[in-house]
Short mmCIF file of N, CA and C in Angstrom, two decimals:
data_model
loop_
_atom_site.label_atom_id
_atom_site.label_comp_id
_atom_site.label_asym_id
_atom_site.label_seq_id
_atom_site.Cartn_x
_atom_site.Cartn_y
_atom_site.Cartn_z
N MET A 1 37.81 78.22 16.68
CA MET A 1 39.19 77.81 16.66
C MET A 1 39.87 78.40 15.42
N THR A 2 41.08 78.90 15.57
CA THR A 2 41.83 79.49 14.48
C THR A 2 42.55 78.40 13.69
N PRO A 3 42.49 78.45 12.35
CA PRO A 3 43.19 77.43 11.56
C PRO A 3 44.70 77.55 11.75
N SER A 4 45.39 76.44 11.62
CA SER A 4 46.84 76.44 11.76
C SER A 4 47.47 77.17 10.57
N PHE A 5 48.73 77.56 10.75
CA PHE A 5 49.43 78.23 9.66
C PHE A 5 49.51 77.33 8.43
N ASP A 6 49.79 76.04 8.62
CA ASP A 6 49.89 75.10 7.49
C ASP A 6 48.57 75.01 6.72
N ALA A 7 47.46 74.94 7.45
CA ALA A 7 46.15 74.87 6.79
C ALA A 7 45.87 76.15 6.02
N GLU A 8 46.22 77.28 6.59
CA GLU A 8 46.01 78.57 5.92
C GLU A 8 46.90 78.67 4.68
N GLN A 9 48.15 78.23 4.78
CA GLN A 9 49.07 78.26 3.65
C GLN A 9 48.54 77.40 2.51
N ARG A 10 48.03 76.22 2.80
CA ARG A 10 47.47 75.34 1.76
C ARG A 10 46.28 76.00 1.08
N ARG A 11 45.43 76.67 1.86
CA ARG A 11 44.26 77.35 1.30
C ARG A 11 44.71 78.46 0.34
N VAL A 12 45.72 79.23 0.73
CA VAL A 12 46.22 80.30 -0.12
C VAL A 12 46.85 79.74 -1.38
N GLU A 13 47.63 78.67 -1.27
CA GLU A 13 48.27 78.07 -2.43
C GLU A 13 47.24 77.55 -3.43
N GLN A 14 46.10 77.06 -2.95
CA GLN A 14 45.06 76.57 -3.85
C GLN A 14 44.35 77.73 -4.53
N ALA A 15 44.27 78.87 -3.85
CA ALA A 15 43.52 80.00 -4.38
C ALA A 15 44.29 80.77 -5.46
N TRP A 16 45.62 80.85 -5.37
CA TRP A 16 46.42 81.65 -6.29
C TRP A 16 47.61 80.84 -6.79
N THR A 17 47.88 80.94 -8.08
CA THR A 17 49.09 80.32 -8.63
C THR A 17 49.89 81.39 -9.36
N VAL A 18 51.20 81.32 -9.24
CA VAL A 18 52.09 82.27 -9.91
C VAL A 18 52.24 81.82 -11.36
N GLN A 19 51.92 82.71 -12.28
CA GLN A 19 52.03 82.42 -13.71
C GLN A 19 53.43 82.75 -14.23
N ASP A 20 53.94 83.92 -13.85
CA ASP A 20 55.30 84.30 -14.23
C ASP A 20 55.75 85.48 -13.39
N CYS A 21 57.05 85.69 -13.37
CA CYS A 21 57.66 86.83 -12.68
C CYS A 21 58.09 87.83 -13.75
N PHE A 22 57.54 89.05 -13.72
CA PHE A 22 57.88 90.03 -14.75
C PHE A 22 58.87 91.08 -14.27
N LEU A 23 59.22 91.05 -12.96
CA LEU A 23 60.18 92.02 -12.44
C LEU A 23 60.84 91.45 -11.20
N GLU A 24 62.14 91.61 -11.10
CA GLU A 24 62.87 91.28 -9.89
C GLU A 24 64.01 92.28 -9.77
N LEU A 25 63.89 93.20 -8.83
CA LEU A 25 64.83 94.29 -8.67
C LEU A 25 65.43 94.22 -7.28
N HIS A 26 66.76 94.11 -7.18
CA HIS A 26 67.45 93.96 -5.91
C HIS A 26 68.21 95.24 -5.57
N SER A 27 68.12 95.65 -4.31
CA SER A 27 68.97 96.72 -3.80
C SER A 27 69.59 96.22 -2.49
N HIS A 28 70.35 97.07 -1.82
CA HIS A 28 71.00 96.66 -0.57
C HIS A 28 69.99 96.34 0.52
N TRP A 29 68.84 96.98 0.51
CA TRP A 29 67.88 96.82 1.60
C TRP A 29 66.49 96.37 1.16
N LEU A 30 66.31 96.10 -0.13
CA LEU A 30 64.97 95.76 -0.61
C LEU A 30 65.06 94.90 -1.87
N THR A 31 64.18 93.94 -1.98
CA THR A 31 63.97 93.20 -3.22
C THR A 31 62.52 93.43 -3.64
N LEU A 32 62.33 93.95 -4.83
CA LEU A 32 61.00 94.21 -5.37
C LEU A 32 60.70 93.15 -6.42
N MET A 33 59.56 92.47 -6.27
CA MET A 33 59.18 91.42 -7.22
C MET A 33 57.80 91.73 -7.80
N GLY A 34 57.68 91.55 -9.10
CA GLY A 34 56.40 91.68 -9.77
C GLY A 34 56.01 90.33 -10.35
N GLU A 35 54.80 89.89 -10.05
CA GLU A 35 54.34 88.59 -10.52
C GLU A 35 52.93 88.68 -11.08
N HIS A 36 52.65 87.86 -12.07
CA HIS A 36 51.28 87.67 -12.55
C HIS A 36 50.73 86.44 -11.82
N LEU A 37 49.60 86.61 -11.18
CA LEU A 37 48.95 85.53 -10.44
C LEU A 37 47.64 85.16 -11.12
N GLN A 38 47.20 83.93 -10.89
CA GLN A 38 45.91 83.47 -11.41
C GLN A 38 45.13 82.87 -10.25
N ASP A 39 43.88 83.29 -10.11
CA ASP A 39 43.05 82.76 -9.03
C ASP A 39 42.34 81.49 -9.47
N HIS A 40 41.56 80.90 -8.57
CA HIS A 40 40.89 79.64 -8.86
C HIS A 40 39.83 79.75 -9.95
N GLN A 41 39.44 80.99 -10.32
CA GLN A 41 38.47 81.20 -11.39
C GLN A 41 39.14 81.50 -12.73
N GLY A 42 40.48 81.49 -12.75
CA GLY A 42 41.20 81.74 -13.99
C GLY A 42 41.51 83.20 -14.26
N GLU A 43 41.14 84.10 -13.36
CA GLU A 43 41.42 85.51 -13.54
C GLU A 43 42.90 85.78 -13.25
N ARG A 44 43.54 86.60 -14.11
CA ARG A 44 44.96 86.94 -13.94
C ARG A 44 45.09 88.37 -13.46
N ILE A 45 46.00 88.60 -12.51
CA ILE A 45 46.31 89.94 -12.03
C ILE A 45 47.81 90.07 -11.93
N GLY A 46 48.31 91.29 -11.95
CA GLY A 46 49.72 91.57 -11.73
C GLY A 46 49.89 92.26 -10.39
N ILE A 47 50.87 91.84 -9.61
CA ILE A 47 51.12 92.47 -8.32
C ILE A 47 52.60 92.77 -8.17
N LEU A 48 52.91 93.74 -7.34
CA LEU A 48 54.27 94.05 -6.93
C LEU A 48 54.35 93.85 -5.44
N ALA A 49 55.42 93.22 -4.97
CA ALA A 49 55.60 92.97 -3.54
C ALA A 49 57.05 93.20 -3.17
N ASP A 50 57.25 93.65 -1.94
CA ASP A 50 58.63 93.80 -1.46
C ASP A 50 58.88 92.86 -0.30
#
């Protein structure tokens, strides 16, 4: 059986927390965001997402 979207969302929220947003760039057709995330083991990474 496939987990529900809500159950999957809760699992993801527990696994990663947003530490800060280091970039937010808006254009007419795109918003680019850069965030530092921390996983459940305390490791920090930086990601960019559109």
